[in-house]
């Protein structure tokens, strides 16, 4: 009987090569006590992200769903892939590749027993197992990229919100103070008023908004991003040179990235957007976030 097994030029079949185990891990970010947190579960290596090994014939997304449900009691959560973590020594149990995923979940969707670890400077304040700290950092940077591209109040408790609530959310996500007038000017085109007001938190009534659908916000002839995070020259003398953790400055002489188009997060787009966030929206970090008596 003829052997139909595929073999390479050396006569080796796929099973003749050593193969790694494949895992999935999911960084679920949430907002608790006005601070970013990440969902963690207990494992034999201590606190870790919800994760599991891929089963034969299983898709990565199905494995991620299974990990969230069985390890963290989270179901029906929308998530996406971040990147593959493939350091040969990342897992002391053996050769394990892990596809990291990320998601955001409002705290109301989590159970009262869900354990969450606070995040500071894009890192968990308590170390997680394996290289899960790096996965959390990747998830936070990814969240900032997505929030810079479009308004996303998914972490807020309600579908309607005031501009102050939205700005406070963005200050938490970007971990810095944002100028009120500049923030309003740059996000207002992505929102629609509800015709109602709120007096939550005291002070004068503030108008409630909701997010417009993405197709109504993004101009088709422009790269997909909100105008407030448009690119600015890095050579601006007022830029103080500080960059978020994990972001490296661009090559010398590179001052304009207007040729970048949407679809894939390019490395240079990430660098420049981070600079734009600092340059356009940030007030000096030494001031910290302070209470704002103006509800708008």
Short mmCIF file of C-alpha atoms in Angstrom, two decimals, residues 23 27 71 77 79 81 86 96 106 111 121 133 162 170 174 178-179 181-182 212 220 228 235 263 288:
data_model
loop_
_atom_site.label_atom_id
_atom_site.label_comp_id
_atom_site.label_asym_id
_atom_site.label_seq_id
_atom_site.Cartn_x
_atom_site.Cartn_y
_atom_site.Cartn_z
CA UNK A 23 -1.48 27.86 24.62
CA UNK A 27 -5.74 39.75 29.33
CA UNK A 71 -10.98 29.69 34.64
CA UNK A 77 -16.76 38.42 25.81
CA UNK A 79 -11.68 39.70 22.39
CA UNK A 81 -5.44 38.51 19.29
CA UNK A 86 7.38 32.47 21.61
CA UNK A 96 5.18 26.37 24.90
CA UNK A 106 -17.09 46.65 32.32
CA UNK A 111 -18.77 38.37 39.22
CA UNK A 121 2.49 52.20 34.36
CA UNK A 133 3.20 40.83 32.85
CA UNK A 162 -20.91 63.11 30.25
CA UNK A 170 -9.27 58.43 28.91
CA UNK A 174 -3.56 56.88 29.09
CA UNK A 178 -5.77 65.60 29.49
CA UNK A 179 -6.60 69.20 28.71
CA UNK A 181 -10.94 72.03 26.06
CA UNK A 182 -8.61 70.15 23.73
CA UNK A 212 -21.80 57.51 17.18
CA UNK A 220 -13.28 57.24 4.37
CA UNK A 228 -7.39 64.61 18.08
CA UNK A 235 10.77 67.77 15.92
CA UNK A 263 -5.79 48.24 8.77
CA UNK A 288 -1.68 64.53 38.39
#
